[in-house]
Tab-separated table of C-alpha atoms in Angstrom:
chain	number	residue	atom	x	y	z
A	250	MET	CA	-12.362	-12.763	40.813
A	251	LEU	CA	-11.702	-16.047	42.569
A	252	CYS	CA	-9.204	-18.566	41.233
A	253	ALA	CA	-11.000	-20.923	38.826
A	254	ARG	CA	-9.068	-23.944	40.146
A	255	CYS	CA	-8.994	-23.751	43.955
A	256	ARG	CA	-11.866	-21.275	44.334
A	257	LYS	CA	-10.174	-19.931	47.474
A	258	ASN	CA	-7.533	-17.385	46.555
A	259	GLU	CA	-7.848	-14.209	44.531
A	260	ALA	CA	-7.015	-14.789	40.852
A	261	SER	CA	-4.108	-12.783	39.506
A	262	PHE	CA	-3.157	-14.626	36.319
A	263	LEU	CA	-5.076	-14.836	33.109
A	264	TYR	CA	-4.973	-18.390	31.877
A	265	GLN	CA	-5.993	-19.770	28.505
A	266	LYS	CA	-6.779	-23.333	27.595
A	267	LEU	CA	-7.946	-24.912	24.373
A	268	VAL	CA	-10.877	-27.218	25.056
A	269	GLU	CA	-12.406	-28.911	22.024
A	270	GLY	CA	-11.103	-26.172	19.803
A	271	ARG	CA	-12.419	-23.352	22.016
A	272	VAL	CA	-10.149	-21.001	23.892
A	273	LEU	CA	-11.373	-20.716	27.450
A	274	GLU	CA	-10.023	-17.907	29.574
A	275	SER	CA	-10.078	-18.055	33.316
A	276	GLY	CA	-8.300	-16.516	36.262
A	277	LEU	CA	-5.882	-18.475	38.424
A	278	CYS	CA	-4.158	-17.622	41.685
A	279	ALA	CA	-0.366	-17.628	41.800
A	280	SER	CA	0.036	-21.102	43.314
A	281	CYS	CA	-2.493	-22.844	41.045
A	282	HIS	CA	-0.950	-21.063	38.089
A	283	ALA	CA	2.461	-22.430	38.986
A	284	GLU	CA	1.056	-25.980	39.154
A	285	GLU	CA	-1.133	-25.785	36.052
A	286	SER	CA	1.230	-24.281	33.539
A	287	PRO	CA	4.899	-24.536	34.438
A	288	GLY	CA	7.139	-22.016	32.773
A	289	VAL	CA	4.532	-19.642	31.473
A	290	TYR	CA	3.829	-16.312	33.017
A	291	ILE	CA	0.916	-14.360	31.688
A	292	GLY	CA	0.588	-11.453	34.067
A	293	ASP	CA	-2.270	-9.723	35.850
A	294	SER	CA	-5.247	-8.962	33.703
A	295	PRO	CA	-7.462	-5.876	33.814
A	296	LEU	CA	-10.437	-8.244	34.016
A	297	ALA	CA	-8.984	-9.785	37.170
A	298	SER	CA	-8.561	-6.347	38.754
A	299	LEU	CA	-12.121	-5.425	37.755
A	300	PHE	CA	-13.539	-8.499	39.456
A	301	ALA	CA	-11.284	-8.081	42.479
A	302	TYR	CA	-12.659	-4.568	42.858
A	303	LEU	CA	-16.298	-5.495	42.247
A	304	GLY	CA	-16.010	-8.494	44.574
A	305	ALA	CA	-14.948	-6.310	47.528
A	306	PRO	CA	-17.741	-5.376	49.984
A	307	ALA	CA	-19.785	-2.400	48.769
A	308	GLN	CA	-19.416	0.868	50.600
A	309	GLY	CA	-22.648	2.712	51.339
A	310	LYS	CA	-26.005	1.443	50.212
A	311	ARG	CA	-26.775	3.585	47.227
A	312	ARG	CA	-29.397	1.950	45.088
A	313	VAL	CA	-29.015	3.130	41.548
A	314	ARG	CA	-30.564	1.791	38.393
A	315	CYS	CA	-30.066	2.846	34.772
A	316	GLU	CA	-33.373	4.157	33.500
A	317	ALA	CA	-32.548	3.445	29.874
A	318	CYS	CA	-31.881	-0.314	30.142
A	319	GLY	CA	-32.968	-1.194	33.686
A	320	LEU	CA	-29.581	-2.519	34.909
A	321	SER	CA	-28.935	-1.893	38.605
A	322	PHE	CA	-25.480	-1.158	39.985
A	323	SER	CA	-25.615	-4.340	42.065
A	324	GLU	CA	-26.305	-6.388	38.918
A	325	PHE	CA	-23.268	-4.723	37.328
A	326	ARG	CA	-21.222	-5.709	40.370
A	327	LYS	CA	-22.147	-9.348	39.748
A	328	CYS	CA	-21.458	-9.566	36.016
A	329	GLY	CA	-18.897	-6.795	35.377
A	330	ARG	CA	-20.705	-5.731	32.194
A	331	LEU	CA	-22.678	-2.523	31.675
A	332	GLY	CA	-26.083	-2.687	29.977
A	333	CYS	CA	-25.856	0.370	27.723
A	334	ALA	CA	-23.994	3.656	27.260
A	335	ARG	CA	-26.453	5.444	29.573
A	336	CYS	CA	-25.401	3.163	32.456
A	337	TYR	CA	-22.159	5.173	32.590
A	338	ASP	CA	-24.216	8.339	33.219
A	339	ALA	CA	-26.547	6.618	35.711
A	340	PHE	CA	-23.594	5.245	37.730
A	341	ALA	CA	-21.404	8.315	37.134
A	342	GLY	CA	-20.259	8.524	40.788
A	343	GLU	CA	-19.244	4.854	40.883
A	344	MET	CA	-17.760	4.648	37.380
A	345	ASP	CA	-14.886	7.020	38.157
A	346	GLU	CA	-13.783	4.654	40.881
A	347	VAL	CA	-14.320	1.496	38.778
A	348	LEU	CA	-12.324	2.940	35.866
A	349	ALA	CA	-9.544	4.190	38.124
A	350	GLN	CA	-9.261	0.705	39.629
A	351	VAL	CA	-9.012	-1.027	36.262
A	352	HIS	CA	-6.936	1.472	34.274
A	353	ALA	CA	-5.068	3.237	37.097
A	354	CYS	CA	-6.592	6.428	35.657
A	355	SER	CA	-10.149	7.613	35.119
A	356	ARG	CA	-9.705	10.371	32.516
A	357	HIS	CA	-9.655	9.821	28.774
A	358	SER	CA	-6.818	11.451	26.850
A	359	GLY	CA	-7.010	9.926	23.404
A	360	LYS	CA	-9.028	10.356	20.225
A	361	CYS	CA	-12.272	12.269	20.676
A	362	LEU	CA	-15.536	11.819	18.841
A	363	PRO	CA	-15.966	15.070	16.907
A	364	PRO	CA	-19.200	16.912	17.714
A	365	ARG	CA	-21.987	17.130	15.094
A	366	ASP	CA	-23.009	20.684	15.908
A	367	PRO	CA	-21.057	23.203	13.700
A	368	LYS	CA	-20.645	25.691	16.584
A	369	GLU	CA	-19.255	23.037	18.927
A	370	LEU	CA	-17.076	21.825	16.096
A	371	ALA	CA	-15.642	25.313	15.558
A	372	ARG	CA	-14.824	25.505	19.280
A	373	ALA	CA	-13.142	22.079	19.118
A	374	ILE	CA	-10.988	23.301	16.192
A	375	GLU	CA	-9.852	26.354	18.176
A	376	LYS	CA	-9.016	24.103	21.116
A	377	ALA	CA	-7.018	21.712	18.931
A	378	VAL	CA	-5.048	24.590	17.394
A	379	ALA	CA	-4.342	26.048	20.842
A	380	ALA	CA	-3.046	22.621	21.939
A	381	GLU	CA	-0.925	22.464	18.744
A	382	SER	CA	-2.756	19.267	17.688
A	383	PHE	CA	-2.684	20.343	14.049
A	384	GLU	CA	-3.518	16.918	12.616
A	385	GLU	CA	-6.607	16.755	14.810
A	386	ALA	CA	-7.531	20.340	13.808
A	387	ALA	CA	-7.292	19.421	10.125
A	388	ARG	CA	-9.495	16.379	10.686
A	389	LEU	CA	-12.118	18.538	12.416
A	390	ARG	CA	-11.964	21.161	9.659
A	391	ASP	CA	-12.666	18.456	7.054
A	392	ARG	CA	-15.636	17.371	9.090
A	393	LEU	CA	-16.928	20.951	9.390
A	394	LYS	CA	-16.638	21.359	5.617
A	395	ARG	CA	-18.619	18.156	5.082
A	396	ILE	CA	-21.330	19.169	7.553
A	397	GLU	CA	-21.655	22.667	6.046
A	398	GLY	CA	-21.701	21.139	2.571
A	399	ASP	CA	-24.727	18.960	3.384
B	89	MET	CA	-20.207	-15.183	-0.346
B	90	GLN	CA	-18.496	-18.544	-0.606
B	91	LEU	CA	-16.280	-18.889	2.432
B	92	SER	CA	-14.331	-21.680	0.770
B	93	ASN	CA	-12.990	-19.017	-1.625
B	94	MET	CA	-11.183	-17.546	1.367
B	95	LEU	CA	-9.087	-20.717	1.572
B	96	ARG	CA	-7.553	-19.860	-1.766
B	97	TYR	CA	-6.464	-16.300	-1.273
B	98	LYS	CA	-3.536	-15.464	0.922
B	99	MET	CA	-4.128	-13.420	4.045
B	100	GLY	CA	-2.116	-10.208	3.921
B	101	TRP	CA	-0.800	-10.795	7.429
B	102	ALA	CA	0.762	-14.171	6.530
B	103	ARG	CA	3.173	-12.508	4.079
B	104	PRO	CA	6.715	-12.703	5.414
B	105	ASP	CA	7.758	-9.187	4.369
B	106	GLY	CA	6.512	-7.042	7.263
B	107	PRO	CA	9.034	-5.141	9.424
B	108	GLU	CA	10.829	-7.464	11.893
B	109	HIS	CA	9.056	-10.503	10.486
B	110	ALA	CA	11.789	-12.844	11.753
B	111	VAL	CA	10.260	-12.464	15.210
B	112	VAL	CA	6.923	-10.646	14.768
B	113	LEU	CA	4.336	-12.581	12.753
B	114	SER	CA	1.594	-10.000	12.787
B	115	SER	CA	0.307	-6.815	14.400
B	116	ARG	CA	-3.310	-6.047	15.103
B	117	VAL	CA	-5.261	-2.959	16.219
B	118	ARG	CA	-8.806	-3.343	17.480
B	119	LEU	CA	-11.205	-0.501	18.335
B	120	ALA	CA	-14.448	-1.066	20.286
B	121	ARG	CA	-17.370	1.242	19.416
B	122	ASN	CA	-21.010	1.316	20.512
B	123	PHE	CA	-24.264	3.025	19.618
B	124	ASP	CA	-25.204	5.686	22.158
B	125	ASP	CA	-28.908	4.855	22.238
B	126	ARG	CA	-29.083	1.051	22.090
B	127	PRO	CA	-28.422	-1.568	24.771
B	128	PHE	CA	-25.065	-3.351	24.528
B	129	PRO	CA	-25.412	-6.739	22.751
B	130	PRO	CA	-25.404	-8.986	25.885
B	131	ARG	CA	-28.464	-7.078	27.163
B	132	ALA	CA	-30.194	-6.415	23.843
B	133	ALA	CA	-33.388	-8.083	22.602
B	134	ASP	CA	-33.416	-9.726	19.162
B	135	ALA	CA	-35.104	-6.740	17.516
B	136	GLU	CA	-32.367	-4.409	18.809
B	137	LEU	CA	-29.591	-6.715	17.631
B	138	ARG	CA	-31.223	-7.023	14.217
B	139	ALA	CA	-31.473	-3.228	13.918
B	140	VAL	CA	-27.789	-2.770	14.842
B	141	LEU	CA	-26.657	-5.411	12.341
B	142	LYS	CA	-28.682	-3.766	9.593
B	143	SER	CA	-27.467	-0.220	10.423
B	144	VAL	CA	-23.827	-1.311	10.372
B	145	PHE	CA	-24.169	-3.313	7.141
B	146	ASP	CA	-26.002	-0.347	5.521
B	147	ALA	CA	-23.477	2.199	6.801
B	148	ALA	CA	-20.574	0.082	5.535
B	149	SER	CA	-21.605	0.739	1.928
B	150	LYS	CA	-20.758	4.435	2.468
B	151	THR	CA	-17.373	3.810	4.095
B	152	ARG	CA	-14.022	2.656	2.759
B	153	LEU	CA	-15.210	-0.871	3.601
B	154	ARG	CA	-17.898	-0.638	0.900
B	155	ASP	CA	-16.512	-3.678	-0.922
B	156	ALA	CA	-16.113	-5.801	2.201
B	157	ALA	CA	-17.936	-9.135	2.374
B	158	ARG	CA	-20.966	-8.922	4.693
B	159	ILE	CA	-21.433	-12.192	6.528
B	160	SER	CA	-24.386	-12.925	8.823
B	161	LEU	CA	-23.188	-15.579	11.247
B	162	ALA	CA	-26.632	-17.233	11.320
B	163	ASP	CA	-26.401	-17.870	7.571
B	164	ILE	CA	-23.264	-19.998	7.726
B	165	THR	CA	-22.477	-23.441	9.204
B	166	PRO	CA	-20.787	-24.029	12.594
B	167	LEU	CA	-17.708	-25.241	10.701
B	168	GLU	CA	-17.586	-22.009	8.701
B	169	ARG	CA	-17.894	-20.005	11.912
B	170	GLY	CA	-14.968	-22.005	13.353
B	171	PHE	CA	-13.029	-21.140	10.208
B	172	LEU	CA	-13.654	-17.402	10.743
B	173	VAL	CA	-12.501	-17.758	14.366
B	174	GLU	CA	-9.240	-19.389	13.294
B	175	ARG	CA	-8.865	-16.613	10.773
B	176	LYS	CA	-9.076	-14.154	13.749
B	177	LEU	CA	-12.066	-12.443	12.114
B	178	ILE	CA	-14.533	-13.313	14.869
B	179	SER	CA	-14.220	-14.566	18.463
B	180	TRP	CA	-15.500	-17.832	19.946
B	181	GLY	CA	-18.030	-15.929	21.997
B	182	HIS	CA	-19.299	-14.280	18.829
B	183	ALA	CA	-19.492	-17.591	16.955
B	184	SER	CA	-21.365	-19.362	19.740
B	185	GLU	CA	-24.389	-17.031	19.524
B	186	PRO	CA	-24.790	-16.485	15.790
B	187	ALA	CA	-28.303	-15.002	15.677
B	188	HIS	CA	-28.222	-11.351	14.528
B	189	ARG	CA	-24.445	-11.300	14.663
B	190	GLY	CA	-22.216	-10.556	11.711
B	191	VAL	CA	-18.841	-9.579	10.357
B	192	LEU	CA	-17.529	-7.351	7.576
B	193	VAL	CA	-14.395	-8.725	5.946
B	194	GLY	CA	-12.254	-6.468	3.773
B	195	GLU	CA	-9.794	-7.497	1.108
B	196	ARG	CA	-7.233	-10.061	2.283
B	197	ASP	CA	-8.644	-9.891	5.819
B	198	ALA	CA	-6.665	-6.641	6.333
B	199	ALA	CA	-9.644	-4.774	7.816
B	200	SER	CA	-12.746	-6.261	9.380
B	201	VAL	CA	-15.598	-5.346	11.716
B	202	MET	CA	-17.261	-7.722	14.192
B	203	ILE	CA	-20.875	-6.736	14.748
B	204	ASN	CA	-22.794	-7.436	17.968
B	205	GLU	CA	-20.022	-9.223	19.776
B	206	GLU	CA	-19.738	-7.839	23.323
B	207	ASP	CA	-19.720	-4.345	21.770
B	208	HIS	CA	-21.807	-3.215	18.796
B	209	LEU	CA	-18.718	-2.758	16.605
B	210	ARG	CA	-15.195	-4.086	16.921
B	211	LEU	CA	-13.044	-2.647	14.158
B	212	GLN	CA	-9.893	-4.610	13.420
B	213	ASN	CA	-6.863	-3.989	11.234
B	214	ILE	CA	-4.174	-6.601	10.904
B	215	ASP	CA	-0.978	-6.966	8.870
B	216	SER	CA	2.314	-8.787	8.757
B	217	GLY	CA	5.276	-7.764	10.964
B	218	LEU	CA	5.600	-4.922	13.454
B	219	CYS	CA	3.410	-2.074	12.126
B	220	LEU	CA	1.073	-0.935	14.898
B	221	ASP	CA	1.392	2.777	14.110
B	222	ARG	CA	0.218	2.339	10.516
B	223	LEU	CA	-2.585	-0.016	11.586
B	224	TRP	CA	-3.777	2.526	14.148
B	225	ARG	CA	-4.006	5.222	11.438
B	226	GLU	CA	-5.904	2.861	9.127
B	227	ALA	CA	-8.315	1.736	11.848
B	228	SER	CA	-8.863	5.342	12.904
B	229	ALA	CA	-9.780	6.334	9.323
B	230	ILE	CA	-12.383	3.539	9.158
B	231	ASP	CA	-13.646	4.663	12.568
B	232	ASP	CA	-14.008	8.247	11.187
B	233	ASP	CA	-16.069	6.925	8.257
B	234	PHE	CA	-18.484	5.082	10.552
B	235	ALA	CA	-18.629	7.973	13.049
B	236	GLU	CA	-20.054	10.172	10.269
B	237	LEU	CA	-22.953	7.767	9.858
B	238	LEU	CA	-23.598	6.198	13.264
B	239	ASP	CA	-24.146	7.816	16.649
B	240	PHE	CA	-21.277	6.455	18.757
B	241	ALA	CA	-21.266	6.470	22.566
B	242	PHE	CA	-18.582	8.893	23.770
B	243	ARG	CA	-18.110	11.057	26.877
B	244	PRO	CA	-15.254	13.590	26.973
B	245	GLU	CA	-14.120	12.418	30.429
B	246	TRP	CA	-14.300	8.631	29.814
B	247	GLY	CA	-13.793	8.398	26.056
B	248	TYR	CA	-15.562	5.697	24.059
B	249	LEU	CA	-17.985	3.702	26.219
B	250	THR	CA	-17.858	-0.089	26.094
B	251	CYS	CA	-19.795	-2.998	27.543
B	252	CYS	CA	-16.885	-4.021	29.767
B	253	PRO	CA	-15.200	-1.124	31.611
B	254	THR	CA	-11.782	-2.697	30.893
B	255	ASN	CA	-12.125	-1.528	27.260
B	256	ALA	CA	-13.494	1.971	27.916
B	257	GLY	CA	-11.503	5.070	26.926
B	258	THR	CA	-9.711	4.520	23.656
B	259	GLY	CA	-11.528	1.188	23.168
B	260	MET	CA	-8.198	0.079	21.782
B	261	ARG	CA	-6.231	-3.110	21.946
B	262	ALA	CA	-2.923	-3.039	20.102
B	263	SER	CA	-1.280	-6.446	19.917
B	264	CYS	CA	1.583	-8.298	18.271
B	265	LEU	CA	1.934	-12.033	17.719
B	266	VAL	CA	5.585	-12.798	18.465
B	267	HIS	CA	7.573	-15.974	17.874
B	268	LEU	CA	10.078	-16.674	20.660
B	269	PRO	CA	11.587	-20.161	20.145
B	270	GLY	CA	15.104	-18.948	21.007
B	271	LEU	CA	14.119	-17.589	24.414
B	272	THR	CA	12.155	-20.771	25.085
B	273	ALA	CA	15.066	-23.048	24.102
B	274	THR	CA	17.536	-21.103	26.286
B	275	GLY	CA	15.074	-21.232	29.209
B	276	ARG	CA	14.990	-17.449	29.550
B	277	ILE	CA	11.381	-17.007	28.535
B	278	GLU	CA	9.984	-17.048	32.084
B	279	SER	CA	12.181	-14.246	33.411
B	280	VAL	CA	11.750	-12.188	30.247
B	281	LEU	CA	7.950	-12.412	30.396
B	282	ARG	CA	8.002	-11.611	34.094
B	283	SER	CA	10.009	-8.466	33.449
B	284	LEU	CA	7.285	-7.270	31.055
B	285	ASP	CA	4.722	-7.175	33.807
B	286	ARG	CA	5.868	-3.758	34.969
B	287	LEU	CA	5.661	-2.316	31.472
B	288	GLY	CA	1.893	-2.170	31.168
B	289	VAL	CA	1.463	-5.026	28.725
B	290	LEU	CA	-0.433	-8.280	28.855
B	291	VAL	CA	1.086	-11.489	27.473
B	292	ARG	CA	-0.971	-14.449	26.397
B	293	GLY	CA	0.377	-17.783	25.240
B	294	LEU	CA	-1.264	-20.029	22.703
B	295	TYR	CA	-2.305	-23.162	24.516
B	296	GLY	CA	-2.845	-26.595	23.109
B	297	GLU	CA	-5.122	-29.264	24.508
B	298	GLY	CA	-2.703	-29.763	27.363
B	299	THR	CA	-1.397	-26.964	29.530
B	300	LYS	CA	1.814	-26.220	27.664
B	301	VAL	CA	2.194	-23.289	25.348
B	302	ILE	CA	2.272	-24.534	21.769
B	303	GLY	CA	4.707	-23.434	19.142
B	304	ASP	CA	6.386	-20.700	21.215
B	305	PHE	CA	3.955	-18.037	20.005
B	306	TYR	CA	2.892	-15.249	22.344
B	307	GLN	CA	0.515	-12.347	21.999
B	308	VAL	CA	1.642	-9.070	23.569
B	309	SER	CA	-0.965	-6.325	24.021
B	310	ASN	CA	-1.669	-3.163	26.009
B	311	ARG	CA	-3.136	-3.819	29.437
B	312	THR	CA	-5.236	-0.690	29.888
B	313	ALA	CA	-7.213	1.389	27.420
B	314	LEU	CA	-7.956	4.571	29.368
B	315	GLY	CA	-5.695	7.476	30.352
B	316	ARG	CA	-3.183	7.231	27.517
B	317	SER	CA	-3.644	8.327	23.914
B	318	GLU	CA	-3.749	5.747	21.142
B	319	GLU	CA	-0.296	6.894	19.960
B	320	GLU	CA	1.124	6.424	23.459
B	321	ILE	CA	-0.372	2.924	23.666
B	322	VAL	CA	1.040	2.027	20.240
B	323	ASP	CA	4.480	3.402	21.202
B	324	SER	CA	4.560	1.502	24.473
B	325	VAL	CA	3.563	-1.876	22.959
B	326	THR	CA	5.978	-1.298	20.049
B	327	GLY	CA	8.765	-0.494	22.532
B	328	VAL	CA	8.142	-3.667	24.536
B	329	VAL	CA	8.045	-5.769	21.352
B	330	ARG	CA	11.330	-4.194	20.151
B	331	GLY	CA	12.898	-5.232	23.448
B	332	LEU	CA	11.641	-8.784	22.949
B	333	ILE	CA	13.010	-8.851	19.394
B	334	ALA	CA	16.481	-7.887	20.650
B	335	LYS	CA	16.442	-10.572	23.369
B	336	GLU	CA	15.115	-13.223	20.972
B	337	ARG	CA	17.786	-12.393	18.361
B	338	GLU	CA	20.473	-12.650	21.025
B	339	ALA	CA	19.165	-16.067	22.076
B	340	ARG	CA	19.014	-17.281	18.464
B	341	GLU	CA	22.572	-16.128	17.795
B	342	GLU	CA	23.782	-17.886	20.904
B	343	LEU	CA	22.008	-21.103	19.885
B	344	SER	CA	23.388	-21.042	16.362
B	345	GLY	CA	27.005	-20.345	17.324
B	346	GLY	CA	29.870	-22.732	18.139
B	347	ASP	CA	29.171	-26.275	19.248
B	348	ARG	CA	25.526	-25.542	20.008
B	349	LYS	CA	24.814	-25.095	16.300
B	350	THR	CA	24.715	-28.822	15.537
B	351	ARG	CA	22.145	-29.366	18.251
B	352	LEU	CA	19.914	-26.606	16.865
B	353	GLU	CA	20.360	-27.867	13.300
B	354	ASP	CA	19.374	-31.323	14.474
B	355	LEU	CA	16.190	-29.907	16.032
B	356	VAL	CA	15.234	-27.945	12.927
B	357	TYR	CA	15.988	-30.762	10.470
B	358	ARG	CA	14.151	-33.327	12.612
B	359	SER	CA	11.109	-31.042	12.490
B	360	LEU	CA	11.423	-30.712	8.734
B	361	GLY	CA	11.712	-34.502	8.390
B	362	LEU	CA	8.719	-35.141	10.598
B	363	LEU	CA	6.510	-32.568	8.891
B	364	SER	CA	7.437	-33.831	5.417
B	365	HIS	CA	7.029	-37.557	6.106
B	366	ALA	CA	4.587	-38.221	8.949
B	367	ARG	CA	1.186	-39.673	8.108
B	368	LEU	CA	-0.777	-38.507	11.175
B	369	LEU	CA	-0.099	-35.052	12.583
B	370	THR	CA	-2.033	-33.440	15.440
B	371	TYR	CA	-2.408	-29.665	15.496
B	372	GLU	CA	-0.136	-29.277	18.537
B	373	GLU	CA	2.624	-31.410	17.054
B	374	THR	CA	2.408	-29.504	13.771
B	375	MET	CA	2.654	-26.144	15.518
B	376	ARG	CA	5.641	-27.249	17.585
B	377	HIS	CA	7.597	-28.383	14.539
B	378	LEU	CA	6.544	-25.487	12.305
B	379	SER	CA	7.896	-23.278	15.079
B	380	TYR	CA	11.381	-24.845	14.843
B	381	LEU	CA	11.279	-24.797	11.057
B	382	ARG	CA	10.302	-21.127	11.160
B	383	MET	CA	13.256	-20.358	13.432
B	384	GLY	CA	15.658	-22.057	10.978
B	385	LEU	CA	14.227	-20.011	8.115
B	386	ALA	CA	14.312	-16.796	10.129
B	387	LEU	CA	18.027	-17.459	10.762
B	388	GLU	CA	18.326	-17.530	6.956
B	389	TRP	CA	19.499	-21.114	6.788
B	390	LYS	CA	19.209	-22.761	3.391
B	391	LEU	CA	16.254	-25.057	4.007
B	392	PRO	CA	13.919	-26.680	1.494
B	393	ALA	CA	11.000	-24.487	2.599
B	394	ASP	CA	10.189	-20.779	2.763
B	395	LEU	CA	8.689	-18.411	5.320
B	396	THR	CA	5.546	-17.678	3.287
B	397	THR	CA	4.706	-21.387	3.177
B	398	VAL	CA	5.395	-21.856	6.886
B	399	ASN	CA	3.295	-18.796	7.853
B	400	GLU	CA	0.468	-20.059	5.687
B	401	LEU	CA	0.717	-23.538	7.185
B	402	LEU	CA	0.427	-22.094	10.711
B	403	VAL	CA	-3.044	-20.910	9.652
B	404	LEU	CA	-4.077	-23.744	7.319
B	405	SER	CA	-3.202	-26.501	9.848
B	406	GLN	CA	-5.897	-25.396	12.287
B	407	PRO	CA	-8.774	-27.866	12.764
B	408	ALA	CA	-11.565	-25.877	11.044
B	409	HIS	CA	-9.278	-24.960	8.126
B	410	ILE	CA	-8.468	-28.653	7.569
B	411	GLN	CA	-12.182	-29.475	7.535
B	412	MET	CA	-12.928	-26.605	5.157
B	413	LEU	CA	-10.296	-28.081	2.824
B	414	ALA	CA	-12.106	-31.421	3.022
B	415	GLY	CA	-15.410	-29.630	2.492
B	416	LYS	CA	-17.015	-31.385	5.482
B	417	PRO	CA	-16.634	-32.042	9.229
B	418	LEU	CA	-14.030	-34.734	9.992
B	419	GLU	CA	-13.167	-36.913	12.976
B	420	GLU	CA	-9.895	-36.079	14.724
B	421	ARG	CA	-7.973	-38.973	13.164
B	422	ASP	CA	-9.110	-38.041	9.676
B	423	ARG	CA	-8.110	-34.442	10.348
B	424	ASP	CA	-4.646	-35.568	11.443
B	425	PHE	CA	-4.295	-37.595	8.247
B	426	LEU	CA	-5.439	-34.758	5.976
B	427	ARG	CA	-3.162	-32.332	7.844
B	428	SER	CA	-0.142	-34.555	7.200
B	429	THR	CA	-1.072	-34.744	3.503
B	430	LEU	CA	-1.349	-30.961	3.297
B	431	LEU	CA	2.060	-30.502	4.969
B	432	ARG	CA	3.752	-33.035	2.709
B	433	ARG	CA	2.310	-31.400	-0.384
B	434	LYS	CA	3.136	-27.827	0.659
B	435	LEU	CA	6.644	-28.643	1.844
B	436	SER	CA	7.546	-30.674	-1.248
B	437	GLY	CA	6.063	-27.852	-3.377
B	438	ALA	CA	8.377	-25.437	-1.622
B	439	THR	CA	11.357	-27.693	-2.404
B	440	GLU	CA	10.592	-27.616	-6.110
B	441	ALA	CA	10.077	-23.861	-6.169
């Protein structure tokens, strides 16, 4: 993302301003940031690193498009927003790199959406128990009971 | 639902009894969730948006948010939408495109869900003081309720999928609104905020119409959402905020000791005088002086005001809130006049109490 003020340097600060009661967020480079808002440091933003990454010249010329919503990868590069959940699958090769750039990691390790299928659910419970995630196992067992009760 | 009723009840998060409330005003946990089989809102046609809004409103009646108010943004006035923004229940982006957008608001604003903002659902739990771990558990329980009823987009390797890749993974933002007048007055704020940069958090200031931060309030939140568990994110933000609390307390003690005390007392009492007697008060000026008054109260000085009133005034002084009190849109000057009246009334009420 380019600095919103000088439009020359790469933006590395997230900057907020209240204009007519609306909070506008934009990216500023270090020197414009120093001039615009003395004494306030806001830090790099993930959005700035996303745009810095997407703004870099593309490697290869793979033309991919999400079949579900019609978004192409080059359109994503311009706006930084995906069109639907299936875009992640359509751009699977690229997304690992995008996510790694933004989050410094491309693998999820938090809460998981429990499966709907009872067999998959039973496997997930075993896995949770093996990992000693007993709270998670209890949550999944409750879900299994509800599904089997239906 | 009459939005003006919301002016009368107190928001849970403005109560001054949360943990570490002397420095931390409120904590907030937000979870982004999306339908697996529908385009994200920025790319969705009207019919899709309408269907999402209806599914979420319908599903809500079978979750623990069954009694929440269901507000369609298209059914309310621009002023009322501004009011919900100031209340932190919706975002400006959400308010600016009201068609087929909505929000669920639970009791005392404690839990809410934005519908069709950038993501299909943004679940939010908010409360007073430093309490991110509890808020995460509460938000997660509401998420479980909805996940039973709606088909959320999730991939084991990338977690919950979101419109912007910066939110993918946990879909979580855990944030605290902290009040740092002591660090600002001692001039240490810059170096303290800089030192946070390495700790994986993002700091935002609240800006006024100019370029200066108003009222010494800062929002601290996690920078990334993927690769760490929700508990790890909560622990890391909580740890950073605890560090800030310690530094802020140190600064406040320094400012209120020895010969510096008179200077600080002068600042606080001038603010009290101005807020209780002025006849035209802009929002920025009000915030700046409420900030000093709040510091005096947090230091447990005997002042003719209390923290509940000051916390409430921080919310009620905002432009849309003032106009909701008047029951109509007002010019800036009229707002400033009404704001000063509100402050005089509330602060003299606190004296009598």
